[in-house]
Amino acid sequence: MKKSFSVLLLLIISLFTMLNGVSSAKPVASNTTSLNITSSSSYKSISLSYQLVNSKKIPDKFIIYRGTLQVYEGTKTSFSDVGLRSGTGYIYTVEALSKGKVLAIATHTASTLAIIVNPIEITSTVQPDDSIVLTWSKLNSGLAPDQYKVFVNGSLNTTLPPSTSSTQNTTILYLQPGDHLIKIEGWYKDEIVSQRSKLVSIPKPVAAPYEININWDTQDFDSREMQIYFSYNDSL
């Protein structure tokens, strides 16, 4: 009888141990409040979306920092940060608050798209009045400029808005004979997106061939008169 009771007691203990092990193996659901942040980027801006997770309270505002600079405070769950530099990484910190108390804080790293500077194909034509007509084609790829800057020998000559046609042109006036370095830059907001330099020559004027004849009348030397004749000679 005692032996049977001992066996039964061992079976009960073993069963209890097994049940306790199964119970402790069950995963415990996390109730930690957190912020889920996603982002999308363009050349000059980053858009953030953020959502509070596992919170029993509803946030009454969000505060966003770019680095240490506060860039947003409000109730929206999305924010666009504009006017940024292209090809640059930024660190954002998002805080969710309720009645002045922080419910959750999260950081997120995002980068703007990098701008590739494309070459410009320039055609130059020297005019009879020593001006230069510049023509270049607008690019079909990359970021389209919102203005063009034309430099002559390192100095800004003119600034142009983009034309509605497939080509752009301008005329450079009052150039002296000799070589001139022309540079065209395509700008989008505050960054160069296309450029090209070209050396253009203005020919020196050709002097007309003239002959000078001096006739000194030695017989009438006292008159002290001298006659000078100019004549044009095509053969020179």
Coordinates of N, CA, C and O in Angstrom, one line a residue, residues 47-198:
S47 N 10.4 62.8 -46.0 CA 9.1 62.7 -45.4 C 9.1 61.6 -44.3 O 9.5 60.5 -44.6
L48 N 8.6 61.9 -43.1 CA 8.5 60.9 -42.0 C 7.0 60.6 -41.8 O 6.2 61.5 -41.8
S49 N 6.8 59.3 -41.4 CA 5.5 58.9 -40.9 C 5.8 58.1 -39.6 O 6.8 57.3 -39.6
Y50 N 5.0 58.3 -38.6 CA 5.3 57.7 -37.3 C 4.0 57.3 -36.6 O 2.9 58.0 -36.8
Q51 N 4.0 56.2 -35.9 CA 2.8 55.7 -35.3 C 3.2 55.1 -33.9 O 4.1 54.4 -33.7
L52 N 2.3 55.4 -32.9 CA 2.6 54.9 -31.5 C 2.0 53.5 -31.4 O 0.9 53.2 -31.9
V53 N 2.8 52.6 -30.8 CA 2.5 51.2 -30.7 C 2.3 50.8 -29.3 O 3.2 51.2 -28.4
N54 N 1.3 50.0 -29.0 CA 1.1 49.4 -27.6 C 0.9 50.5 -26.6 O 1.6 50.5 -25.5
S55 N 0.2 51.5 -26.9 CA 0.0 52.6 -25.9 C -1.5 52.6 -25.5 O -2.4 52.6 -26.4
K56 N -1.8 52.7 -24.2 CA -3.1 52.8 -23.7 C -3.6 54.3 -23.8 O -4.8 54.5 -23.7
K57 N -2.7 55.2 -23.9 CA -3.0 56.6 -24.0 C -2.8 57.1 -25.4 O -2.0 56.6 -26.2
I58 N -3.6 58.1 -25.8 CA -3.5 58.7 -27.1 C -2.7 60.0 -27.0 O -3.0 60.8 -26.2
P59 N -1.6 60.1 -27.8 CA -0.8 61.3 -27.7 C -1.5 62.5 -28.2 O -2.3 62.5 -29.1
D60 N -1.3 63.6 -27.5 CA -1.9 64.9 -27.9 C -1.0 65.7 -28.7 O -1.4 66.7 -29.3
K61 N 0.3 65.3 -28.8 CA 1.2 66.0 -29.8 C 2.5 65.2 -30.0 O 2.8 64.4 -29.2
F62 N 3.1 65.6 -31.1 CA 4.4 65.0 -31.4 C 5.4 66.1 -31.5 O 5.1 67.2 -32.1
I63 N 6.7 65.9 -31.1 CA 7.8 66.8 -31.3 C 8.9 66.1 -32.1 O 9.2 65.0 -31.7
I64 N 9.4 66.8 -33.1 CA 10.4 66.2 -34.0 C 11.6 67.1 -34.0 O 11.5 68.3 -34.1
Y65 N 12.8 66.4 -33.8 CA 14.1 67.1 -33.9 C 14.9 66.6 -35.1 O 14.9 65.3 -35.3
R66 N 15.5 67.5 -35.8 CA 16.6 67.1 -36.8 C 17.9 67.4 -36.1 O 18.3 68.6 -36.0
G67 N 18.6 66.4 -35.6 CA 19.8 66.6 -34.8 C 19.3 67.2 -33.5 O 18.5 66.6 -32.8
T68 N 19.7 68.4 -33.2 CA 19.3 69.1 -32.0 C 18.3 70.2 -32.3 O 17.8 70.8 -31.3
L69 N 18.0 70.4 -33.5 CA 17.0 71.5 -33.9 C 15.6 71.0 -34.0 O 15.3 70.0 -34.7
Q70 N 14.7 71.6 -33.3 CA 13.3 71.2 -33.4 C 12.7 71.7 -34.7 O 12.8 72.9 -35.0
V71 N 12.1 70.8 -35.4 CA 11.6 71.1 -36.8 C 10.1 71.0 -36.8 O 9.4 71.4 -37.8
Y72 N 9.5 70.3 -35.8 CA 8.0 70.2 -35.9 C 7.4 70.0 -34.5 O 8.1 69.3 -33.6
E73 N 6.2 70.5 -34.3 CA 5.4 70.2 -33.1 C 4.0 70.3 -33.4 O 3.5 71.3 -33.9
G74 N 3.3 69.2 -33.2 CA 1.8 69.2 -33.6 C 1.2 67.8 -33.4 O 1.8 66.9 -32.8
T75 N 0.0 67.7 -34.0 CA -0.7 66.4 -33.8 C -0.7 65.5 -35.0 O -1.1 64.3 -34.9
K76 N -0.1 65.9 -36.1 CA -0.1 65.1 -37.3 C 0.9 63.9 -37.1 O 1.9 64.0 -36.4
T77 N 0.6 62.8 -37.8 CA 1.4 61.6 -37.7 C 2.3 61.5 -38.9 O 2.8 60.4 -39.3
S78 N 2.5 62.6 -39.6 CA 3.5 62.7 -40.8 C 4.0 64.1 -40.8 O 3.4 65.0 -40.4
F79 N 5.2 64.1 -41.4 CA 6.0 65.4 -41.5 C 6.9 65.4 -42.6 O 7.6 64.4 -42.9
S80 N 7.0 66.5 -43.4 CA 8.0 66.6 -44.5 C 9.0 67.7 -44.2 O 8.6 68.9 -43.9
D81 N 10.2 67.3 -44.2 CA 11.3 68.3 -43.9 C 11.9 68.7 -45.3 O 12.5 67.9 -46.0
V82 N 11.8 70.0 -45.6 CA 12.2 70.4 -46.9 C 13.4 71.4 -46.8 O 13.8 71.8 -45.8
G83 N 13.9 71.7 -48.0 CA 15.1 72.6 -48.1 C 16.4 72.0 -47.6 O 17.2 72.7 -47.1
L84 N 16.5 70.7 -47.8 CA 17.7 70.0 -47.3 C 18.7 69.9 -48.4 O 18.5 70.2 -49.6
R85 N 20.0 69.5 -48.0 CA 21.0 69.3 -49.0 C 20.9 67.9 -49.6 O 20.5 67.0 -48.9
S86 N 21.2 67.8 -50.9 CA 21.1 66.5 -51.5 C 22.3 65.6 -51.1 O 23.3 66.1 -50.7
G87 N 22.0 64.3 -51.1 CA 23.0 63.3 -50.8 C 23.6 63.5 -49.4 O 24.7 63.2 -49.1
T88 N 22.7 63.8 -48.4 CA 23.1 64.1 -47.1 C 22.2 63.2 -46.1 O 21.0 63.1 -46.3
G89 N 22.9 62.7 -45.1 CA 22.1 61.9 -44.1 C 21.7 62.8 -42.9 O 22.5 63.7 -42.5
Y90 N 20.6 62.5 -42.3 CA 20.0 63.3 -41.2 C 19.5 62.3 -40.1 O 19.0 61.2 -40.5
I91 N 19.6 62.7 -38.9 CA 19.1 61.9 -37.8 C 17.9 62.6 -37.1 O 18.1 63.8 -36.8
Y92 N 16.8 62.0 -37.1 CA 15.6 62.5 -36.5 C 15.2 61.9 -35.2 O 15.4 60.6 -35.0
T93 N 14.7 62.6 -34.2 CA 14.2 62.1 -33.0 C 12.7 62.5 -32.9 O 12.4 63.7 -33.0
V94 N 11.9 61.5 -32.7 CA 10.4 61.8 -32.6 C 10.0 61.5 -31.1 O 10.3 60.4 -30.6
E95 N 9.3 62.4 -30.5 CA 8.7 62.2 -29.2 C 7.2 62.3 -29.3 O 6.6 63.1 -29.9
A96 N 6.5 61.3 -28.6 CA 5.1 61.3 -28.5 C 4.7 61.7 -27.1 O 5.2 61.1 -26.1
L97 N 3.9 62.7 -26.9 CA 3.6 63.2 -25.6 C 2.1 63.2 -25.3 O 1.3 63.3 -26.2
S98 N 1.7 63.0 -24.0 CA 0.3 63.1 -23.6 C 0.3 63.9 -22.3 O 0.9 63.5 -21.3
K99 N -0.4 65.1 -22.3 CA -0.5 65.9 -21.2 C 0.9 66.3 -20.6 O 1.1 66.3 -19.4
G100 N 1.8 66.5 -21.5 CA 3.2 66.9 -21.1 C 4.1 65.8 -20.7 O 5.3 66.1 -20.5
K101 N 3.6 64.6 -20.7 CA 4.5 63.4 -20.3 C 4.8 62.7 -21.6 O 4.0 62.5 -22.5
V102 N 6.1 62.3 -21.7 CA 6.6 61.5 -22.8 C 6.1 60.1 -22.8 O 6.4 59.4 -21.8
L103 N 5.4 59.7 -23.8 CA 4.9 58.3 -23.9 C 6.0 57.4 -24.6 O 6.1 56.2 -24.2
A104 N 6.7 57.9 -25.6 CA 7.7 57.1 -26.3 C 8.6 58.1 -27.0 O 8.2 59.2 -27.4
I105 N 9.9 57.6 -27.2 CA 10.9 58.4 -28.0 C 11.5 57.4 -28.9 O 11.8 56.2 -28.5
A106 N 11.8 57.8 -30.2 CA 12.5 57.0 -31.2 C 13.3 57.8 -32.1 O 13.0 59.0 -32.3
T107 N 14.4 57.3 -32.5 CA 15.3 58.0 -33.5 C 15.2 57.3 -34.8 O 15.0 56.0 -34.9
H108 N 15.5 58.0 -35.9 CA 15.4 57.5 -37.2 C 16.4 58.2 -38.1 O 16.6 59.4 -38.1
T109 N 17.2 57.4 -38.9 CA 18.2 58.0 -39.8 C 17.7 57.9 -41.3 O 17.2 56.8 -41.7
A110 N 17.7 59.0 -42.0 CA 17.3 59.0 -43.4 C 18.2 59.9 -44.2 O 18.9 60.8 -43.7
S111 N 18.4 59.7 -45.5 CA 19.2 60.5 -46.4 C 18.5 61.0 -47.6 O 17.6 60.3 -48.1
T112 N 18.8 62.2 -48.1 CA 18.3 62.7 -49.3 C 19.0 62.0 -50.5 O 20.1 61.5 -50.3
L113 N 18.4 62.1 -51.6 CA 19.0 61.5 -52.8 C 20.1 62.4 -53.3 O 20.1 63.6 -53.2
A114 N 21.2 61.7 -53.9 CA 22.3 62.4 -54.4 C 22.1 63.0 -55.8 O 21.5 62.2 -56.6
I115 N 22.5 64.2 -56.0 CA 22.4 64.8 -57.4 C 23.7 64.4 -58.2 O 24.8 64.6 -57.7
I116 N 23.5 63.9 -59.4 CA 24.5 63.7 -60.3 C 24.7 64.8 -61.3 O 23.7 65.2 -62.0
V117 N 25.8 65.5 -61.3 CA 26.0 66.7 -62.2 C 26.3 66.2 -63.6 O 27.2 65.4 -63.9
N118 N 25.4 66.5 -64.5 CA 25.4 66.1 -65.9 C 26.1 67.1 -66.8 O 26.1 68.3 -66.6
P119 N 26.8 66.7 -67.9 CA 27.5 67.6 -68.8 C 26.5 68.3 -69.7 O 25.5 67.7 -70.1
I120 N 26.9 69.5 -70.1 CA 26.1 70.3 -71.1 C 26.8 70.3 -72.4 O 28.0 70.6 -72.4
E121 N 26.2 70.1 -73.5 CA 26.8 70.2 -74.8 C 26.5 71.6 -75.4 O 25.4 72.0 -75.6
I122 N 27.6 72.4 -75.6 CA 27.5 73.8 -76.0 C 28.0 74.0 -77.4 O 29.0 73.4 -77.8
T123 N 27.2 74.7 -78.2 CA 27.6 75.1 -79.5 C 27.7 76.7 -79.5 O 26.9 77.4 -79.0
S124 N 28.9 77.1 -80.1 CA 29.1 78.6 -80.1 C 29.3 79.1 -81.5 O 29.9 78.4 -82.3
T125 N 28.8 80.2 -81.8 CA 28.9 80.8 -83.1 C 29.3 82.3 -83.0 O 28.6 83.1 -82.3
V126 N 30.5 82.7 -83.6 CA 31.0 84.0 -83.5 C 30.3 84.8 -84.6 O 30.3 84.5 -85.8
Q127 N 29.7 86.0 -84.2 CA 29.0 86.9 -85.2 C 30.0 87.9 -85.7 O 31.0 88.2 -85.2
P128 N 29.6 88.6 -86.9 CA 30.4 89.6 -87.4 C 30.7 90.8 -86.5 O 31.7 91.5 -86.6
D129 N 29.8 91.0 -85.5 CA 30.0 92.2 -84.6 C 30.8 91.7 -83.4 O 30.8 92.4 -82.3
D130 N 31.5 90.5 -83.4 CA 32.3 90.0 -82.4 C 31.5 89.5 -81.2 O 32.0 89.3 -80.1
S131 N 30.2 89.3 -81.3 CA 29.4 88.7 -80.3 C 29.4 87.2 -80.5 O 29.8 86.7 -81.5
I132 N 29.0 86.5 -79.5 CA 29.0 85.0 -79.5 C 27.6 84.5 -79.2 O 27.0 84.9 -78.2
V133 N 27.0 83.7 -80.1 CA 25.7 83.1 -79.8 C 26.0 81.7 -79.2 O 26.6 80.9 -79.9
L134 N 25.5 81.4 -78.0 CA 25.6 80.1 -77.4 C 24.3 79.4 -77.4 O 23.3 79.9 -77.1
T135 N 24.4 78.1 -77.8 CA 23.2 77.2 -77.8 C 23.6 75.9 -77.1 O 24.7 75.4 -77.4
W136 N 22.7 75.4 -76.3 CA 22.9 74.1 -75.6 C 21.5 73.4 -75.5 O 20.5 74.0 -75.4
S137 N 21.6 72.1 -75.5 CA 20.4 71.3 -75.4 C 20.1 71.0 -73.9 O 21.0 70.8 -73.1
K138 N 18.8 71.0 -73.6 CA 18.3 70.6 -72.3 C 18.4 69.1 -72.1 O 18.2 68.3 -73.0
L139 N 18.8 68.7 -70.9 CA 19.1 67.2 -70.7 C 17.7 66.5 -70.5 O 16.7 67.0 -70.0
N140 N 17.8 65.2 -71.0 CA 16.6 64.4 -70.8 C 16.6 63.5 -69.6 O 15.7 62.8 -69.3
S141 N 17.7 63.5 -68.9 CA 17.9 62.7 -67.7 C 18.4 63.6 -66.5 O 19.0 64.7 -66.7
G142 N 18.3 63.1 -65.3 CA 18.7 63.8 -64.2 C 17.7 64.9 -63.7 O 16.6 65.0 -64.3
L143 N 18.2 65.7 -62.8 CA 17.3 66.8 -62.2 C 17.4 68.0 -63.1 O 18.4 68.5 -63.5
A144 N 16.2 68.5 -63.6 CA 16.1 69.6 -64.5 C 16.4 70.9 -63.8 O 15.9 71.2 -62.7
P145 N 17.3 71.8 -64.3 CA 17.6 73.0 -63.7 C 16.4 74.0 -63.7 O 15.6 73.9 -64.6
D146 N 16.4 74.8 -62.7 CA 15.4 75.9 -62.7 C 16.0 77.2 -63.1 O 15.3 78.2 -63.2
Q147 N 17.3 77.3 -63.3 CA 17.9 78.4 -63.9 C 19.3 78.1 -64.4 O 19.9 77.0 -64.0
Y148 N 19.8 78.9 -65.4 CA 21.1 78.7 -65.9 C 22.0 80.0 -65.6 O 21.4 81.1 -65.7
K149 N 23.2 79.7 -65.3 CA 24.2 80.9 -65.1 C 25.3 80.8 -66.1 O 25.9 79.7 -66.3
V150 N 25.5 81.9 -66.8 CA 26.6 81.9 -67.9 C 27.7 82.8 -67.4 O 27.5 84.0 -67.0
F151 N 28.9 82.2 -67.4 CA 30.1 82.9 -67.0 C 31.0 83.2 -68.2 O 31.2 82.3 -69.0
V152 N 31.7 84.3 -68.2 CA 32.7 84.7 -69.2 C 34.0 85.0 -68.5 O 34.0 86.0 -67.7
N153 N 35.0 84.2 -68.7 CA 36.3 84.4 -68.1 C 36.2 84.5 -66.6 O 36.8 85.4 -65.9
G154 N 35.3 83.7 -66.0 CA 35.2 83.6 -64.5 C 34.2 84.6 -63.9 O 34.0 84.5 -62.7
S155 N 33.6 85.5 -64.7 CA 32.7 86.5 -64.2 C 31.3 86.1 -64.7 O 31.1 85.7 -65.8
L156 N 30.3 86.3 -63.8 CA 28.9 86.0 -64.1 C 28.4 87.0 -65.2 O 28.5 88.2 -64.9
N157 N 28.0 86.5 -66.3 CA 27.5 87.4 -67.4 C 26.0 87.6 -67.4 O 25.5 88.7 -67.6
T158 N 25.3 86.4 -67.2 CA 23.8 86.5 -67.2 C 23.2 85.3 -66.5 O 23.9 84.3 -66.4
T159 N 22.0 85.4 -66.1 CA 21.2 84.3 -65.5 C 20.0 84.2 -66.3 O 19.3 85.2 -66.5
L160 N 19.6 82.9 -66.6 CA 18.5 82.7 -67.5 C 17.5 81.7 -66.9 O 18.0 80.7 -66.3
P161 N 16.2 81.9 -67.1 CA 15.3 80.8 -66.7 C 15.3 79.7 -67.8 O 15.7 80.0 -68.9
P162 N 14.9 78.5 -67.5 CA 14.8 77.5 -68.5 C 13.8 77.8 -69.6 O 12.7 78.3 -69.3
S163 N 14.1 77.5 -70.8 CA 13.2 77.8 -71.9 C 12.2 76.7 -72.0 O 12.3 75.6 -71.4
T164 N 11.1 76.9 -72.8 CA 10.1 75.9 -73.0 C 10.4 74.9 -74.1 O 9.8 73.9 -74.3
S165 N 11.4 75.3 -74.9 CA 11.8 74.4 -76.0 C 12.9 73.4 -75.6 O 13.3 73.5 -74.4
S166 N 13.4 72.6 -76.5 CA 14.4 71.6 -76.2 C 15.8 72.2 -76.1 O 16.7 71.5 -75.7
T167 N 16.0 73.4 -76.6 CA 17.3 74.0 -76.6 C 17.2 75.4 -75.9 O 16.2 76.0 -75.7
Q168 N 18.4 75.8 -75.4 CA 18.5 77.1 -74.7 C 19.6 77.9 -75.4 O 20.6 77.3 -75.9
N169 N 19.4 79.2 -75.5 CA 20.4 80.0 -76.2 C 20.5 81.4 -75.5 O 19.6 81.9 -74.9
T170 N 21.7 82.0 -75.7 CA 21.9 83.4 -75.3 C 23.0 84.0 -76.1 O 23.8 83.2 -76.8
T171 N 23.1 85.3 -76.1 CA 24.2 86.0 -76.9 C 25.1 86.8 -75.9 O 24.6 87.5 -75.1
I172 N 26.4 86.6 -76.1 CA 27.4 87.4 -75.3 C 27.9 88.5 -76.2 O 28.4 88.3 -77.3
L173 N 27.7 89.7 -75.7 CA 28.1 90.9 -76.5 C 29.4 91.6 -76.0 O 29.9 91.3 -74.9
Y174 N 29.9 92.4 -76.8 CA 31.0 93.3 -76.4 C 32.3 92.6 -76.0 O 32.9 92.9 -75.0
L175 N 32.7 91.6 -76.7 CA 33.9 90.8 -76.4 C 35.0 91.3 -77.2 O 34.9 91.7 -78.4
Q176 N 36.2 91.4 -76.6 CA 37.4 91.8 -77.3 C 38.0 90.6 -78.0 O 37.8 89.5 -77.7
P177 N 38.8 90.9 -79.1 CA 39.5 89.8 -79.8 C 40.4 89.0 -78.9 O 41.0 89.5 -77.9
G178 N 40.4 87.7 -79.1 CA 41.2 86.8 -78.2 C 40.4 85.6 -77.8 O 39.3 85.4 -78.2
D179 N 40.9 84.9 -76.8 CA 40.3 83.7 -76.3 C 39.4 84.0 -75.1 O 39.9 84.8 -74.2
H180 N 38.3 83.4 -75.0 CA 37.4 83.6 -73.9 C 36.8 82.3 -73.3 O 36.4 81.5 -74.1
L181 N 36.9 82.1 -72.0 CA 36.4 80.9 -71.4 C 35.0 81.1 -71.0 O 34.6 81.9 -70.2
I182 N 34.1 80.3 -71.7 CA 32.7 80.3 -71.4 C 32.3 79.1 -70.6 O 32.7 78.0 -70.8
K183 N 31.6 79.4 -69.5 CA 31.1 78.3 -68.6 C 29.6 78.5 -68.4 O 29.1 79.6 -68.1
I184 N 28.9 77.4 -68.6 CA 27.4 77.4 -68.3 C 27.1 76.4 -67.2 O 27.6 75.2 -67.2
E185 N 26.4 76.9 -66.2 CA 26.0 76.0 -65.1 C 24.5 75.9 -65.0 O 23.8 77.0 -65.1
G186 N 23.9 74.7 -64.8 CA 22.5 74.5 -64.6 C 22.3 74.4 -63.1 O 22.9 73.5 -62.5
W187 N 21.4 75.2 -62.5 CA 21.2 75.1 -61.1 C 19.8 74.7 -60.8 O 18.8 75.1 -61.5
Y188 N 19.6 73.9 -59.7 CA 18.3 73.5 -59.2 C 18.3 74.0 -57.7 O 19.1 73.5 -56.9
K189 N 17.5 75.0 -57.5 CA 17.5 75.7 -56.1 C 19.0 76.2 -55.8 O 19.4 77.1 -56.5
D190 N 19.7 75.6 -54.9 CA 21.0 76.1 -54.5 C 22.1 75.1 -54.9 O 23.2 75.2 -54.3
E191 N 21.9 74.2 -55.8 CA 22.9 73.2 -56.2 C 23.0 73.1 -57.7 O 22.1 73.2 -58.4
I192 N 24.3 72.9 -58.1 CA 24.6 72.7 -59.5 C 24.2 71.2 -59.9 O 24.5 70.3 -59.3
V193 N 23.4 71.2 -61.0 CA 23.0 69.8 -61.5 C 23.5 69.5 -62.9 O 23.5 68.4 -63.4
S194 N 24.1 70.6 -63.6 CA 24.7 70.3 -64.9 C 25.7 71.5 -65.2 O 25.5 72.6 -64.7
Q195 N 26.7 71.2 -66.0 CA 27.7 72.3 -66.3 C 28.6 71.8 -67.4 O 28.7 70.7 -67.7
R196 N 29.2 72.8 -68.0 CA 30.2 72.6 -69.1 C 31.0 73.9 -69.4 O 30.4 75.0 -69.3
S197 N 32.3 73.8 -69.7 CA 33.1 74.9 -70.1 C 33.6 74.8 -71.5 O 33.7 73.6 -72.0
K198 N 33.8 75.9 -72.2 CA 34.2 75.9 -73.6 C 35.1 77.1 -73.9 O 34.7 78.2 -73.4

